[in-house]
PDB file of C-alpha atoms in Angstrom:
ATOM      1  CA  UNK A   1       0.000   0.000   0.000  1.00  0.00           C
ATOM      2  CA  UNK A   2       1.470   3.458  -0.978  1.00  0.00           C
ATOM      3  CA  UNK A   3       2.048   6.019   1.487  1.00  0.00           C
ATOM      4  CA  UNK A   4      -0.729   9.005   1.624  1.00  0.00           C
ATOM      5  CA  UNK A   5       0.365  12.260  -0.653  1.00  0.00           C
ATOM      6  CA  UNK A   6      -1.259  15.650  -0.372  1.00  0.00           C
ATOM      7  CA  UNK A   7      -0.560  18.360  -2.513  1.00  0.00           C
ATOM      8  CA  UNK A   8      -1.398  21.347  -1.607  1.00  0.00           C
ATOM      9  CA  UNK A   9      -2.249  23.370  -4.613  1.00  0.00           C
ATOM     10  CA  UNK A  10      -5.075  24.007  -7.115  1.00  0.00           C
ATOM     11  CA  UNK A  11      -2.533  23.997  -9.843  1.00  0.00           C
ATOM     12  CA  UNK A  12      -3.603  21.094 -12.452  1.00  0.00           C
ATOM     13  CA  UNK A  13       0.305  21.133 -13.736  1.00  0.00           C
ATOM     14  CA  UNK A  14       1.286  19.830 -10.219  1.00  0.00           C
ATOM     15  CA  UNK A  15      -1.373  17.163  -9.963  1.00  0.00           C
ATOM     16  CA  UNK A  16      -0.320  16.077 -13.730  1.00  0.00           C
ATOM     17  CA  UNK A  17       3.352  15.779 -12.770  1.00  0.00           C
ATOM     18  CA  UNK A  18       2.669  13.911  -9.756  1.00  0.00           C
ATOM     19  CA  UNK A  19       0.427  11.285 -11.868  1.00  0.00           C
ATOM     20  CA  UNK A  20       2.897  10.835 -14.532  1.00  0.00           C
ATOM     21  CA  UNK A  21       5.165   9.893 -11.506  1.00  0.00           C
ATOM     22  CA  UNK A  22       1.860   7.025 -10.487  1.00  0.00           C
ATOM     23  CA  UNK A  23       1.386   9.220  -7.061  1.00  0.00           C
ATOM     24  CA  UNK A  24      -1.918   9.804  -6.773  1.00  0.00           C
ATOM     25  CA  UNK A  25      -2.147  12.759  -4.130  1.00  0.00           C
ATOM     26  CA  UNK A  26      -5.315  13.971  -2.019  1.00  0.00           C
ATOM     27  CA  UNK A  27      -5.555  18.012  -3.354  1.00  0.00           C
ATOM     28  CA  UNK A  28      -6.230  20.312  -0.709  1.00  0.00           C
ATOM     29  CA  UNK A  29      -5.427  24.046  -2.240  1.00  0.00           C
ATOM     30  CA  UNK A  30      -4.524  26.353   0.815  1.00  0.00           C
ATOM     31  CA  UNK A  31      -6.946  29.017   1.333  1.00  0.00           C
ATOM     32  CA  UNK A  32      -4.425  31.902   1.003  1.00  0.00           C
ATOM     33  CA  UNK A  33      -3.481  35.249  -0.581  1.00  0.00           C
ATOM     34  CA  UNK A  34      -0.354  34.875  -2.198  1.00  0.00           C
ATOM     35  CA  UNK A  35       0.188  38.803  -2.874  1.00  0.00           C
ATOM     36  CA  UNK A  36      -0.833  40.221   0.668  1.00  0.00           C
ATOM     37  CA  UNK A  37       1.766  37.103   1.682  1.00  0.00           C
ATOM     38  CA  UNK A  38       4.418  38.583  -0.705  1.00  0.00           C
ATOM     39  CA  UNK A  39       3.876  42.242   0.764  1.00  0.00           C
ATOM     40  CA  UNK A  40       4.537  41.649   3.970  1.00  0.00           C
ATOM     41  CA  UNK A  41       7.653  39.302   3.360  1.00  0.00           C
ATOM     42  CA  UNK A  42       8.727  42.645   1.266  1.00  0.00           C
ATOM     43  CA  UNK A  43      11.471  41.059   0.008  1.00  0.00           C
ATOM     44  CA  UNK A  44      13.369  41.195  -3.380  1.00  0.00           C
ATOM     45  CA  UNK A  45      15.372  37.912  -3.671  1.00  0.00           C
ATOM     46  CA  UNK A  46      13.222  35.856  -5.483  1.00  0.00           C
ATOM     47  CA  UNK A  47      14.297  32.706  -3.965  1.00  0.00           C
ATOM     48  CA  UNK A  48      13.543  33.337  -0.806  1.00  0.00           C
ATOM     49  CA  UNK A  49       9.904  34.697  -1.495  1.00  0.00           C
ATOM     50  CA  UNK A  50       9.150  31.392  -3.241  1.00  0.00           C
ATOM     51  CA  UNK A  51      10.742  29.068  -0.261  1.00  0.00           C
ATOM     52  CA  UNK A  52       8.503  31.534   1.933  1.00  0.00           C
ATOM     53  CA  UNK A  53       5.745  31.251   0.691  1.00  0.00           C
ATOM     54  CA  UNK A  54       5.734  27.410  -0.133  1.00  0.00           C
ATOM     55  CA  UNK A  55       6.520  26.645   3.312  1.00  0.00           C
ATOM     56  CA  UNK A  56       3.401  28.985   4.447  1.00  0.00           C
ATOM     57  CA  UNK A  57       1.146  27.298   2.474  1.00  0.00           C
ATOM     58  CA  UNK A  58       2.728  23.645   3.622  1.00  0.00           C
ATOM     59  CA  UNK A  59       1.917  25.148   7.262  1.00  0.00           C
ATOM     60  CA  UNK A  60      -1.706  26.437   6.384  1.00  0.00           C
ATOM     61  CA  UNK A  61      -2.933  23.401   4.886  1.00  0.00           C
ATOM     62  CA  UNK A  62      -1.308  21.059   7.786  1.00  0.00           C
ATOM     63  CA  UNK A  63      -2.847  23.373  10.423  1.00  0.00           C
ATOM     64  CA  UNK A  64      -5.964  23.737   9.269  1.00  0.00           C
ATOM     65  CA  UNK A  65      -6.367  19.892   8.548  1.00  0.00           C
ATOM     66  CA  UNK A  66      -5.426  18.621  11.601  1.00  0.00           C
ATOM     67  CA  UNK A  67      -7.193  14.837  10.773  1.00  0.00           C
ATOM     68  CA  UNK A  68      -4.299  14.440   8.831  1.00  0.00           C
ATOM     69  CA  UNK A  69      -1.513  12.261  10.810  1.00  0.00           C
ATOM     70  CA  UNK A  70       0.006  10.240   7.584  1.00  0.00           C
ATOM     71  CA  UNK A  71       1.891  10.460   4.362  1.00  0.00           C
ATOM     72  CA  UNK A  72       3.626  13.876   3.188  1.00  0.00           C
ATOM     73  CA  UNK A  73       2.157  16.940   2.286  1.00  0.00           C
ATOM     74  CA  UNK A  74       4.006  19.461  -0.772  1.00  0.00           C
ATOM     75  CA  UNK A  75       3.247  22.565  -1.497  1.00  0.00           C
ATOM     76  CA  UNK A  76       4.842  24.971  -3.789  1.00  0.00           C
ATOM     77  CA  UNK A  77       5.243  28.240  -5.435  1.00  0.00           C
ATOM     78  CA  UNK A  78       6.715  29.266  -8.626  1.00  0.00           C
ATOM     79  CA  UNK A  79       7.728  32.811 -10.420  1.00  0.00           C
ATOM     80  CA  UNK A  80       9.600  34.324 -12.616  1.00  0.00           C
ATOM     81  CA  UNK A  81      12.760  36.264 -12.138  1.00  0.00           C
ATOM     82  CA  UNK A  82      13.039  38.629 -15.567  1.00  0.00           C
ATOM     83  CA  UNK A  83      15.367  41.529 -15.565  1.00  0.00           C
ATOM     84  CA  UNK A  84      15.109  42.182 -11.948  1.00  0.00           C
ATOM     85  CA  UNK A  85      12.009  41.619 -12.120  1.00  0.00           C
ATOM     86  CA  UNK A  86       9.764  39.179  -9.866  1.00  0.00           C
ATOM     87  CA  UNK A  87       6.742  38.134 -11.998  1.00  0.00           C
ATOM     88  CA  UNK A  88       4.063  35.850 -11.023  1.00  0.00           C
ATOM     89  CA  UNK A  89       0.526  35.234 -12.340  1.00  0.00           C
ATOM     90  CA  UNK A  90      -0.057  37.865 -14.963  1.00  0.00           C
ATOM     91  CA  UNK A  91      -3.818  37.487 -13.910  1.00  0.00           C
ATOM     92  CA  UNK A  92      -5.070  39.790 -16.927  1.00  0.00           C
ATOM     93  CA  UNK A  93      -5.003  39.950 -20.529  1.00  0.00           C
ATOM     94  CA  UNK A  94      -3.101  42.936 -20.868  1.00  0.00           C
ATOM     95  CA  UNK A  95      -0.554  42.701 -18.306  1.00  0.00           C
ATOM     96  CA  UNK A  96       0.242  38.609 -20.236  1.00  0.00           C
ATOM     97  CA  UNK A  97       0.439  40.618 -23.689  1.00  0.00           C
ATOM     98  CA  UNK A  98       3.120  43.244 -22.133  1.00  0.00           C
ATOM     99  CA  UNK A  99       4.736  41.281 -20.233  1.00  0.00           C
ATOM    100  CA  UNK A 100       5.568  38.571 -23.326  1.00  0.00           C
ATOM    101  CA  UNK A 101       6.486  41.639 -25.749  1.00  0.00           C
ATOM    102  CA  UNK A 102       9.236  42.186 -22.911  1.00  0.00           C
ATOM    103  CA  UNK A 103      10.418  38.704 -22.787  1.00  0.00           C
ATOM    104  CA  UNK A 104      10.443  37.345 -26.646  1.00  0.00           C
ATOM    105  CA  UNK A 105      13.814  36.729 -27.788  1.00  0.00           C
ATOM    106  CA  UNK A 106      14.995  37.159 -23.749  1.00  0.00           C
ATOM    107  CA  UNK A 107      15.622  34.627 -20.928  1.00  0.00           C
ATOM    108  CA  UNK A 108      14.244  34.199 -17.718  1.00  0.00           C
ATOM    109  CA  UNK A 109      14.903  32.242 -14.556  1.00  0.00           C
ATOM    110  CA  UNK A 110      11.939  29.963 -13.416  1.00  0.00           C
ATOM    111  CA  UNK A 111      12.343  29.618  -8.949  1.00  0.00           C
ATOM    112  CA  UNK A 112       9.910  26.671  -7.395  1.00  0.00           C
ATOM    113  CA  UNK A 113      10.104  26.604  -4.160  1.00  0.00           C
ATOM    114  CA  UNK A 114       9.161  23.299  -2.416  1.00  0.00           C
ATOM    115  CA  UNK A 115       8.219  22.519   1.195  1.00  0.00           C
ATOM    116  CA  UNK A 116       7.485  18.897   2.172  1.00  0.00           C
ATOM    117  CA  UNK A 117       5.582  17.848   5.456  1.00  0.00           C
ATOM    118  CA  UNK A 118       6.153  14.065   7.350  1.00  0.00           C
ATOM    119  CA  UNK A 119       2.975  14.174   8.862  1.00  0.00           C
ATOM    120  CA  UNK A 120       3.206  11.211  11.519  1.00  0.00           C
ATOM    121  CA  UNK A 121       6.120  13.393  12.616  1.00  0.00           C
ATOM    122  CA  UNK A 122       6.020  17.137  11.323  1.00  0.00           C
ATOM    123  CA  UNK A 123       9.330  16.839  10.100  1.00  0.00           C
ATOM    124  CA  UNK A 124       9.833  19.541   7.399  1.00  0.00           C
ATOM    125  CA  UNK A 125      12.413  19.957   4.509  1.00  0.00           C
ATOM    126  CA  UNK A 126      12.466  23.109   1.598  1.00  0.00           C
ATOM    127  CA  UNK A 127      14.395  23.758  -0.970  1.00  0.00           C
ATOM    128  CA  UNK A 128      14.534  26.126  -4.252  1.00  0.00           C
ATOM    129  CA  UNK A 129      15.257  24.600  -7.705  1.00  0.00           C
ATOM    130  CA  UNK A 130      15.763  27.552 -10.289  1.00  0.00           C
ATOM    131  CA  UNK A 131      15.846  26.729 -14.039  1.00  0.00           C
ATOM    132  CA  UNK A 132      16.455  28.623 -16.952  1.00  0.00           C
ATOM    133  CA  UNK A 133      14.342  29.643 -19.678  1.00  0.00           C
ATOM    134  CA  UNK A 134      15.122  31.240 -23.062  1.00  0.00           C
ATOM    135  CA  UNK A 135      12.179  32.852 -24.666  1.00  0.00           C
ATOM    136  CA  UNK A 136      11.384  32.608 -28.913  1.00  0.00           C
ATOM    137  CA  UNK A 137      11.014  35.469 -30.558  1.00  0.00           C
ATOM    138  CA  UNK A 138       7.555  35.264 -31.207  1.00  0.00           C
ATOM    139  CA  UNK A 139       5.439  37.725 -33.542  1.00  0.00           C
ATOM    140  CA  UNK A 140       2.694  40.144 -31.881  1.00  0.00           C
ATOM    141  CA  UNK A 141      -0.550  38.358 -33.198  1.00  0.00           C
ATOM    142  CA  UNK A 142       1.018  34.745 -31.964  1.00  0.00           C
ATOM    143  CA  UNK A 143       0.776  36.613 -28.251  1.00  0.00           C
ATOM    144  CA  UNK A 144      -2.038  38.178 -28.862  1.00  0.00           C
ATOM    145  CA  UNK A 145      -3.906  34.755 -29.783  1.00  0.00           C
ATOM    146  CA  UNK A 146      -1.311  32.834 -26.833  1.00  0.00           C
ATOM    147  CA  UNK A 147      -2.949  34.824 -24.353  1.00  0.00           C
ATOM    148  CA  UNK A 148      -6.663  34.652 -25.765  1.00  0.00           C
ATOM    149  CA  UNK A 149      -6.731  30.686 -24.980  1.00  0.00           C
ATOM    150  CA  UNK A 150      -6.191  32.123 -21.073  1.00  0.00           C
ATOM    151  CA  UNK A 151      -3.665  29.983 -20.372  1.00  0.00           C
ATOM    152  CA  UNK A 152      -0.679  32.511 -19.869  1.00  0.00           C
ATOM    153  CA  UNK A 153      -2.958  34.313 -17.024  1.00  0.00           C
ATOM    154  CA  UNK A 154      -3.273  32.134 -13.959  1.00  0.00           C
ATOM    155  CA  UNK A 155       0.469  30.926 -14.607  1.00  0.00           C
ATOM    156  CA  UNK A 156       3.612  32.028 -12.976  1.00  0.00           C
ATOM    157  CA  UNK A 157       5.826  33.990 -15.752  1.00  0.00           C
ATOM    158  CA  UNK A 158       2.686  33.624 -18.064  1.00  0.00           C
ATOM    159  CA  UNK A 159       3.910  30.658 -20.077  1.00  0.00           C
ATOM    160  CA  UNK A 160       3.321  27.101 -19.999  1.00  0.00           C
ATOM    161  CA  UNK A 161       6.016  24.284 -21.684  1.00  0.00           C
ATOM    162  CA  UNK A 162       3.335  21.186 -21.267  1.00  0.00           C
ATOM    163  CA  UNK A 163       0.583  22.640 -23.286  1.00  0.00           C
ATOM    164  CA  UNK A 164       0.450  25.780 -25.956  1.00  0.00           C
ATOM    165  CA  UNK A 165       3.377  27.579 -24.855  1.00  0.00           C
ATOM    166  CA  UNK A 166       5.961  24.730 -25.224  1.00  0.00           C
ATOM    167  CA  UNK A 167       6.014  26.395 -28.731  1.00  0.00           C
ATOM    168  CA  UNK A 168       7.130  29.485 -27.807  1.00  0.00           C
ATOM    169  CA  UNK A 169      10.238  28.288 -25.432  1.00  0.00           C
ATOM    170  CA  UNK A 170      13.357  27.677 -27.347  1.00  0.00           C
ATOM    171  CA  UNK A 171      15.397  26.228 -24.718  1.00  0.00           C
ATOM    172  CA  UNK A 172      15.113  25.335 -20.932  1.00  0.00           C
ATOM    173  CA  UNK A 173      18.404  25.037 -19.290  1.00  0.00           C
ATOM    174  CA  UNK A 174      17.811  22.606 -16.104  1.00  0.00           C
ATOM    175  CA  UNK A 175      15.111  20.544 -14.759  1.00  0.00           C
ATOM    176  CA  UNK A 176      12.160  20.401 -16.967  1.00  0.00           C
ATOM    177  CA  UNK A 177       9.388  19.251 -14.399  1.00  0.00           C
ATOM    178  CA  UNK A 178      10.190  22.407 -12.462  1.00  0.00           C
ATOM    179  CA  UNK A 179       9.399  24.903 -14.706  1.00  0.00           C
ATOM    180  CA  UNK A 180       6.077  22.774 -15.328  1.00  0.00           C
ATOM    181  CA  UNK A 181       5.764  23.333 -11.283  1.00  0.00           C
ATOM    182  CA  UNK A 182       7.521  20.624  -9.205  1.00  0.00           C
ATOM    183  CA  UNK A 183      11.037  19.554  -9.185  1.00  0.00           C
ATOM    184  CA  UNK A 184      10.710  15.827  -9.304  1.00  0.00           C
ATOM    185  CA  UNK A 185      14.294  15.088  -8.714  1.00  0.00           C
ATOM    186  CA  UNK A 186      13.962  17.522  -6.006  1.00  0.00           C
ATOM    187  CA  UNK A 187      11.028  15.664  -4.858  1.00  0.00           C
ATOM    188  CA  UNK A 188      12.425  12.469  -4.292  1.00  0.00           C
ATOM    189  CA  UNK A 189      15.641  14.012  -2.281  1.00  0.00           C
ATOM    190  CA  UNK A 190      13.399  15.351   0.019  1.00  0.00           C
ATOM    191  CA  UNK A 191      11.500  12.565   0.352  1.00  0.00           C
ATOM    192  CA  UNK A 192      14.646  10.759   0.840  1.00  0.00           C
ATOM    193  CA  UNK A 193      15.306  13.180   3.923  1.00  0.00           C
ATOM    194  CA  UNK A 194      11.883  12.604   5.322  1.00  0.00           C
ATOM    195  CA  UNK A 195      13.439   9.116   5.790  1.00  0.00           C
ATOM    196  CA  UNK A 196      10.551   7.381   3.437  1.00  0.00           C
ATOM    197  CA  UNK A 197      11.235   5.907   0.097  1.00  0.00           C
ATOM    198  CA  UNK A 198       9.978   7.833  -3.540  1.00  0.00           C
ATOM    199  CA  UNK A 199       8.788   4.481  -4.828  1.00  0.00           C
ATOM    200  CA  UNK A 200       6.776   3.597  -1.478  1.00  0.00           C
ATOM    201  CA  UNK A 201       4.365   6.942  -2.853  1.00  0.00           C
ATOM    202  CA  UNK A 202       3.811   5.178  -5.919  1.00  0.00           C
ATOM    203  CA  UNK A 203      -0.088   3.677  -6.081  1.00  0.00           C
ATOM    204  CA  UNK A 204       0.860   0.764  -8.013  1.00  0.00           C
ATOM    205  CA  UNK A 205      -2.367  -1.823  -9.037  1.00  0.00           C
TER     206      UNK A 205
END
């Protein structure tokens, strides 16, 4: 029997990855606002807001769920870092349009940061896995129609590379599965430190 896995996010890239992996997790999205969360960490290094943040939502969902006393919990949280910039979820139409006219032909840094929960014993690891990403030079009408589908708006950096916007990313320099939302090497180090096994979370029939 595979140990219990709750991720702790609404994103559907994260549940993907961790099926692809045969870990079927419990979802339980934490009930939080990420931007009043960001103000008050006012902080500019990137890598620390994500670590911050993913290890508040671990903490919300694991406090507010106390019936839970088995398996690991993950949460996450990715962004952007773009010419000292910190982008997240571009949210609206406009702001995806602008902000992909700036980054065409550029490169980026994608930053997930992880936070993993032992929940029979509340031991807790994080870490930050940073990849780069090097942007096409893509033509005005191709964002324009991009960010019509809605998929660039509820995504961190306002790009995908597992669905339409794998067309518009000429190179990723690093882990893969992290810019789609989760480290999964990452994953399983943690894991590893949590003193379980990766393939003991795999729901095998």
């Amino acid at each position: 029997m595979s140990i219990p896995v709750i991720l702790a996010s609404n994103s559907p890239a994260r549940l993907m990855l961790l099926k692809s992996q045969k870990i079927s997790p419990i979802v339980i999205p934490p009930d939080v606002n990420e931007q009043e969360i960001s103000e008050k960490l006012n902080t500019k290094d990137v890598k620390k807001l994500v670590l911050e943040l993913a290890k508040f939502k671990a903490n919300y969902v694991q406090e507010n769920n106390v019936s839970l006393n088995e398996g690991i919990l993950i949460a996450a949280d990715s962004m952007l870092e773009f010419e000292n910039q910190i982008l997240g979820k571009p949210h609206t139409s406009e702001e995806a349009i602008k902000r992909w006219q700036q980054m065409r032909g550029k490169t980026g840094i994608l930053h997930t940061g992880h936070c993993l929960i032992r929940l029979d014993n509340l031991k807790k690891v994080a870490q930050v896995v940073s990849t780069k990403v090097n942007f096409a030079h893509i033509e005005d009408q191709e964002i324009i129609d991009y960010v019509a589908t809605g998929e660039p708006l509820h995504v961190a950096g306002a790009f995908t590379i597992d669905s339409l916007g794998a067309a518009f990313i000429k190179q990723v320099e690093g882990d893969h599965s992290n810019v789609i939302g989760l480290s999964l090497p990452a994953l399983r180090e943690m894991v590893l430190e949590l003193g379980l096994s990766w393939t003991s979370l795999w729901e095998i029939k």
